[in-house]
PDB file of C-alpha atoms in Angstrom:
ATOM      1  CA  UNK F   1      -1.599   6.807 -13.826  1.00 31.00           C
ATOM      2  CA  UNK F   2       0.420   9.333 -14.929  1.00 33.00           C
ATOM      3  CA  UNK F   3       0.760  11.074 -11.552  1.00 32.00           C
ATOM      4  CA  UNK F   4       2.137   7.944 -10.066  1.00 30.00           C
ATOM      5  CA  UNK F   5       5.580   9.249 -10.384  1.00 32.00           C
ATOM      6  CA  UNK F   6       4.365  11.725  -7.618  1.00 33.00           C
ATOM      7  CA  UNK F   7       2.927  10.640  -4.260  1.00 34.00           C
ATOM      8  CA  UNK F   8       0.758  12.012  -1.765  1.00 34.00           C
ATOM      9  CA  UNK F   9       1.923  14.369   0.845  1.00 33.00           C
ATOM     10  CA  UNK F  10       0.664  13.127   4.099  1.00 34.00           C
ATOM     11  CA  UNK F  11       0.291  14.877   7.505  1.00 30.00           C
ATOM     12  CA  UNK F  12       1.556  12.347  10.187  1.00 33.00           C
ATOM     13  CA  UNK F  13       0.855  14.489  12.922  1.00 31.00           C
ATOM     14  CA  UNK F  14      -1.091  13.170  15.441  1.00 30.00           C
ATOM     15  CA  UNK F  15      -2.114   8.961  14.822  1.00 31.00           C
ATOM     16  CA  UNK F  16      -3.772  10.157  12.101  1.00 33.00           C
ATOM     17  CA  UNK F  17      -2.908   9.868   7.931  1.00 35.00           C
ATOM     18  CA  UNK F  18      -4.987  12.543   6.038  1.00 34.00           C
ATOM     19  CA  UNK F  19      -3.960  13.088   2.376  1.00 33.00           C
ATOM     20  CA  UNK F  20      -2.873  16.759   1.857  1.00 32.00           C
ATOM     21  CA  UNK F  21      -1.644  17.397  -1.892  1.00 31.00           C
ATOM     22  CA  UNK F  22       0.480  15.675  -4.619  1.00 30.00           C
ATOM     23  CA  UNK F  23       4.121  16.844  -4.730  1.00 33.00           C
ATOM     24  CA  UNK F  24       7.114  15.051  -5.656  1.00 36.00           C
ATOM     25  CA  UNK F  25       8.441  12.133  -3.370  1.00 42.00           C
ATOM     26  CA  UNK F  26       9.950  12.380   0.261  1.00 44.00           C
ATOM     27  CA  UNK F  27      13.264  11.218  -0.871  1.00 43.00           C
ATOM     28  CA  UNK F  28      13.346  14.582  -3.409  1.00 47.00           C
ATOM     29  CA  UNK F  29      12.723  16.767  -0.779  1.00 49.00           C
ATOM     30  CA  UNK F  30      15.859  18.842   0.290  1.00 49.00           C
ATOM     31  CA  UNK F  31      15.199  18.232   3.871  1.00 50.00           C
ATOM     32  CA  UNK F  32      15.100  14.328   3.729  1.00 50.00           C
ATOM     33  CA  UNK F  33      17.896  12.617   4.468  1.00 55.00           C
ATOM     34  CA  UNK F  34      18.195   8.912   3.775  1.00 55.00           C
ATOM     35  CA  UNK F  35      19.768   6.658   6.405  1.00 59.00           C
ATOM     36  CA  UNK F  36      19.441   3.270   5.460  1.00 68.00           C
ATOM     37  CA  UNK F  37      17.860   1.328   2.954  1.00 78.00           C
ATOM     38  CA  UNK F  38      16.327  -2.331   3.185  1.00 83.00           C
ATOM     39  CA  UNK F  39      14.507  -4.946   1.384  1.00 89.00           C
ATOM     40  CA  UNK F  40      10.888  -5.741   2.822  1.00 89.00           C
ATOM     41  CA  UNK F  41       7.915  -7.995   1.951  1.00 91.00           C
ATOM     42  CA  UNK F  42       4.730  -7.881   3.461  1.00 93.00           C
ATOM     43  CA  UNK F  43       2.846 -11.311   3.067  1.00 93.00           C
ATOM     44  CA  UNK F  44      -1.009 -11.797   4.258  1.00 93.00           C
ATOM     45  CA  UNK F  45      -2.173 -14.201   6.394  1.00 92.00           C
ATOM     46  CA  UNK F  46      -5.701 -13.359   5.876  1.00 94.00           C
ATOM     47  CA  UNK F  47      -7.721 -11.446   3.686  1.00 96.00           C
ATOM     48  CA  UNK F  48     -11.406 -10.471   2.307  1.00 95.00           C
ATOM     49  CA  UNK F  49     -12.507  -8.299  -1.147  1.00 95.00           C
ATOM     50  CA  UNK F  50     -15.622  -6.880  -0.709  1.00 94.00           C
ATOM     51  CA  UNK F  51     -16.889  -5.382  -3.835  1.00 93.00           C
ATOM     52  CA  UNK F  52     -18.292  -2.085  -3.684  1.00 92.00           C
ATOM     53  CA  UNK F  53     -21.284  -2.656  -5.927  1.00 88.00           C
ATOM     54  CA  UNK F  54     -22.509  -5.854  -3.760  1.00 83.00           C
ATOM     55  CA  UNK F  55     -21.104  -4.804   0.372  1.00 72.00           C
ATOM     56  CA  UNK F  56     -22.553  -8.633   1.449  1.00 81.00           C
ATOM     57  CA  UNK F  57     -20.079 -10.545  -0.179  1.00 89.00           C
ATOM     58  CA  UNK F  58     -16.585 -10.625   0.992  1.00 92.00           C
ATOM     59  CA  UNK F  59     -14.246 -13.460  -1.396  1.00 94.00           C
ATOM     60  CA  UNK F  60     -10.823 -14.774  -0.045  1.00 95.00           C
ATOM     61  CA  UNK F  61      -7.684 -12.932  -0.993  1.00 95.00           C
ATOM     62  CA  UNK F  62      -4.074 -12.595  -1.082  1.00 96.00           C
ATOM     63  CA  UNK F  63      -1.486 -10.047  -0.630  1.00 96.00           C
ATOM     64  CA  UNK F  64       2.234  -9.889  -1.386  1.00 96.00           C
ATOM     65  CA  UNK F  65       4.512  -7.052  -1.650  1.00 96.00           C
ATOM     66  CA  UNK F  66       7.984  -6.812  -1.893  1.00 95.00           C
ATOM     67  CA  UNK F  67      10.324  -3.365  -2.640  1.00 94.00           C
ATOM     68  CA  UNK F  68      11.995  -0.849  -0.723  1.00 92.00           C
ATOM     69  CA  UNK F  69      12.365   0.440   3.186  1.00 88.00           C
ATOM     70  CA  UNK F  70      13.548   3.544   3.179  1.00 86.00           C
ATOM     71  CA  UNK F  71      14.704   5.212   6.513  1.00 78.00           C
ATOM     72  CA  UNK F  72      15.822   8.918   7.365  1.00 72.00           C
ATOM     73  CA  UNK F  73      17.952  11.012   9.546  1.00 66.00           C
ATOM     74  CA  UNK F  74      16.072  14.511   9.369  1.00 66.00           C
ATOM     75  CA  UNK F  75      15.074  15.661  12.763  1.00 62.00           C
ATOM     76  CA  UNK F  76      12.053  17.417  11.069  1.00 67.00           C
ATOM     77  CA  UNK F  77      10.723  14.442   9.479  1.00 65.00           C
ATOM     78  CA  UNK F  78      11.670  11.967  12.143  1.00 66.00           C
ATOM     79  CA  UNK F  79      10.125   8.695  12.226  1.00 76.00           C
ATOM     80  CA  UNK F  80       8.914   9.227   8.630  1.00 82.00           C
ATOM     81  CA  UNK F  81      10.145   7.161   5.672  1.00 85.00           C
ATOM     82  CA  UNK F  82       9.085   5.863   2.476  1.00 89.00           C
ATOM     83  CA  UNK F  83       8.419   2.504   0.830  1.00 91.00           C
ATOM     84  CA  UNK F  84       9.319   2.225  -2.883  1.00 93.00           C
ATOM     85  CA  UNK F  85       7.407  -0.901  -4.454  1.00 95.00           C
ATOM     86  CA  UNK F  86       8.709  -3.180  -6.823  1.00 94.00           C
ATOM     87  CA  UNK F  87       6.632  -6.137  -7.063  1.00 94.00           C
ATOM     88  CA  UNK F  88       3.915  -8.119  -5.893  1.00 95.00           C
ATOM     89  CA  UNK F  89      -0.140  -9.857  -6.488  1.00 95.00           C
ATOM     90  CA  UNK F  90      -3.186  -9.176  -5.110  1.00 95.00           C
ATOM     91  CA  UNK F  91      -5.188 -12.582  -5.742  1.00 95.00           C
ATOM     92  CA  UNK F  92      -9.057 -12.560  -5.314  1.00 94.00           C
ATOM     93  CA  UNK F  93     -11.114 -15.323  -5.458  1.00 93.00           C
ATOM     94  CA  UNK F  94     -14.125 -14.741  -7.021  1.00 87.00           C
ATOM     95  CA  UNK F  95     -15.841 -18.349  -7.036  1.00 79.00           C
ATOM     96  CA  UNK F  96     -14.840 -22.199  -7.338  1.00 72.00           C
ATOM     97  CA  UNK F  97     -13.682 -21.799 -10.665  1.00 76.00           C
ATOM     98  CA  UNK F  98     -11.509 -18.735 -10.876  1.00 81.00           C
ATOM     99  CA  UNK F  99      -9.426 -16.195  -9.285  1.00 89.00           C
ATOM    100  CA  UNK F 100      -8.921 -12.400 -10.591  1.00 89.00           C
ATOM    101  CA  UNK F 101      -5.052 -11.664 -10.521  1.00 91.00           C
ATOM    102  CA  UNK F 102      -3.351  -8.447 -10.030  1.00 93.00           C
ATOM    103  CA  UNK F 103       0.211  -8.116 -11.011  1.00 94.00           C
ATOM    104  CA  UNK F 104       1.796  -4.755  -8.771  1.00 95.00           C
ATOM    105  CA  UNK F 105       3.992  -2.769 -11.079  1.00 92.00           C
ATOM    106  CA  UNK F 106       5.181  -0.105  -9.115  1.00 93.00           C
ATOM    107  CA  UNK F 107       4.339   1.510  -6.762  1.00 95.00           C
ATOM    108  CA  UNK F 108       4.975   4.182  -3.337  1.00 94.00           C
ATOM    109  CA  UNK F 109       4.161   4.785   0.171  1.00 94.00           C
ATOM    110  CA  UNK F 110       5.058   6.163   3.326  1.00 92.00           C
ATOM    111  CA  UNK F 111       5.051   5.385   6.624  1.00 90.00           C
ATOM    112  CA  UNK F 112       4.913   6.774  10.373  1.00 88.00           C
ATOM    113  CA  UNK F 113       7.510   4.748  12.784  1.00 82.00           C
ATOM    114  CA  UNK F 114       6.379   6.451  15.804  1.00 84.00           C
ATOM    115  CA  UNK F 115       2.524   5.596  15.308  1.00 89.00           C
ATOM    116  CA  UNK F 116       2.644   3.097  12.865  1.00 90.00           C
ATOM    117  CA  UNK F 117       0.678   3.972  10.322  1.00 93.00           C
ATOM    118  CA  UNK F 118       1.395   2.987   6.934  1.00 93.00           C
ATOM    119  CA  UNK F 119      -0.118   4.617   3.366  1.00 95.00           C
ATOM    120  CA  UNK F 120       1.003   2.305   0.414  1.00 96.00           C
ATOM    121  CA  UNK F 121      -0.658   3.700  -3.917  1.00 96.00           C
ATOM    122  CA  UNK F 122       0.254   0.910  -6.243  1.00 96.00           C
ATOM    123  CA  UNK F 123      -0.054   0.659 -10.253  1.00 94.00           C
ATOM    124  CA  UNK F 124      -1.751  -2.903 -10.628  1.00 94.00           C
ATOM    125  CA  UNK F 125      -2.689  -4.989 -13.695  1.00 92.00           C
ATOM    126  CA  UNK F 126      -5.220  -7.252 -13.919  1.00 88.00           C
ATOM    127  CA  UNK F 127      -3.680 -10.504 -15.750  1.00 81.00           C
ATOM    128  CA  UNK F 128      -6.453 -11.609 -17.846  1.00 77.00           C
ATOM    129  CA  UNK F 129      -8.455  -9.015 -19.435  1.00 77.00           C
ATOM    130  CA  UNK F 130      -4.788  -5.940 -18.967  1.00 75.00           C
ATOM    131  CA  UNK F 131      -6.487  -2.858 -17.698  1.00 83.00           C
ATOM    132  CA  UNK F 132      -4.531  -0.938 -14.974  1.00 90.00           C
ATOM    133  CA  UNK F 133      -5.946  -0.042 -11.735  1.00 93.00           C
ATOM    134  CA  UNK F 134      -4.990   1.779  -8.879  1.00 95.00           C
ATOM    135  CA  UNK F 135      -4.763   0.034  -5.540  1.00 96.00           C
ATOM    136  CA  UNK F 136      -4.464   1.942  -2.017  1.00 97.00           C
ATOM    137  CA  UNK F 137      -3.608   0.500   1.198  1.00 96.00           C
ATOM    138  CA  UNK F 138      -3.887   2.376   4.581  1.00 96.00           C
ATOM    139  CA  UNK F 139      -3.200   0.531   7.603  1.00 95.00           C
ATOM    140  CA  UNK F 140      -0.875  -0.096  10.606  1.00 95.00           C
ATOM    141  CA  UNK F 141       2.229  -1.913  11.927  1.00 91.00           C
ATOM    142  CA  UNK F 142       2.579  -2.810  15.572  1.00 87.00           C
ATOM    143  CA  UNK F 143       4.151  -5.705  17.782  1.00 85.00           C
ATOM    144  CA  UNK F 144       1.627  -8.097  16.431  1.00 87.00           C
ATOM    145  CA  UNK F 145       2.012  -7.811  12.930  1.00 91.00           C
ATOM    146  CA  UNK F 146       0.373  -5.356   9.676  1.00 94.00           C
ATOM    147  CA  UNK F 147      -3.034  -4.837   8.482  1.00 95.00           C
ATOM    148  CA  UNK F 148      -4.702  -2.738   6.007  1.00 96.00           C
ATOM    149  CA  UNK F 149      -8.279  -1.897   6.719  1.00 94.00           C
ATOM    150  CA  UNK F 150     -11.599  -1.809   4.673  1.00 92.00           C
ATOM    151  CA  UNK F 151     -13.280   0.750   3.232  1.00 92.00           C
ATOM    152  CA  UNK F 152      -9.533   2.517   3.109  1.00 94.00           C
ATOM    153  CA  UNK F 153      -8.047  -0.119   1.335  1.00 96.00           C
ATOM    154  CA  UNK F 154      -9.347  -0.480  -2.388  1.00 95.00           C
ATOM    155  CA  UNK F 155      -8.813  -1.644  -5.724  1.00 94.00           C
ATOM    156  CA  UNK F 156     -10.138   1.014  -8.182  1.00 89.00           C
ATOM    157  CA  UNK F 157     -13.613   1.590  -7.374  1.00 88.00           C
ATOM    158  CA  UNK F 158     -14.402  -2.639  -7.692  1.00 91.00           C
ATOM    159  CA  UNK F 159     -13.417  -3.959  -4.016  1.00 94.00           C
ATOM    160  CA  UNK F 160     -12.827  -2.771  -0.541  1.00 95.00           C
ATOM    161  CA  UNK F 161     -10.034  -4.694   0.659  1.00 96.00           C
ATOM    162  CA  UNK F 162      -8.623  -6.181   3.621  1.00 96.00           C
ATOM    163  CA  UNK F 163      -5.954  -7.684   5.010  1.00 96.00           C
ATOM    164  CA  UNK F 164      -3.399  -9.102   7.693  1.00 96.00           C
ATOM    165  CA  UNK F 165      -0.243 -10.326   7.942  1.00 94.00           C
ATOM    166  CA  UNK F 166       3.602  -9.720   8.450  1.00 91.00           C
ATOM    167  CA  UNK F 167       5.699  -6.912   7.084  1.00 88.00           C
ATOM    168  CA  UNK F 168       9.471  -8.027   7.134  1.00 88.00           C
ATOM    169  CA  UNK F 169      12.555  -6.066   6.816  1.00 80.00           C
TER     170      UNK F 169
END
């Protein structure tokens, strides 16, 4: 995890997100210019884990995120910004009896305004057993809320995930 500091350069050309290289954070780049800056939360509705070793099953799960909308001025990079997480769970439930728990610690993303398209690489823990995985979430934002699509979305290399909901700012 100790590239998390860094984030993923992402070509938002196009309605497209492709991951280019890792270099230091939109907001350290000298052409980015911050605008405004707002609290956000993004809560699911719905959701499904589907773990990767078993693709029949899908469980019931949770999202919530909370942290940082960050918006710019730069003509070059308009419509781009960057979300800076601070906290959140990702709650799966595996079977009657018990429910793995992910605690976000930090975490980054970026997103497209003009296409909606949102990338979002958190640093989770699992609360029980305290290994740290790495969670990705690729989806999009539109009039009708935000979801994050399956096989994109993942935890680690245990579940595709999915999920919809509402993104507030």
């Amino acid at each position: 995890m100790k590239h998390l500091g860094a984030f993923l350069t992402l070509l938002l050309a196009s309605s497209t997100i492709s991951i280019l290289a890792v270099e230091p954070l939109l907001a350290r780049n000298k052409n980015y210019e911050v605008v405004d800056s707002k609290s956000f939360m993004f809560q699911s509705t719905s959701g499904k884990a589907y773990p990767i070793s078993n693709k029949g099953m899908a469980y019931p799960a949770t999202l919530i995120i909370s942290g940082e909308w960050i918006e710019n001025q730069n003509k070059e990079l308009a419509n781009v910004g960057e979300l800076r997480i601070t906290d959140g769970s990702l709650t799966i439930d595996t079977d009657y009896y018990a429910a793995k728990v992910y605690k976000i610690i930090k975490g980054f993303g970026i997103y497209n305004e003009k296409n909606g398209k949102l990338k979002i690489l958190c640093e989770v823990h699992e609360l029980i057993i305290e290994p740290t995985y790495r969670l990705v979430l690729q989806g999009k934002r539109n009039a009708d809320g935000t979801s994050f699509e399956a096989p994109e979305s993942r935890i680690a290399s245990q579940y595709f995930v999915e999920f919809s909901g509402q993104l507030t700012k």
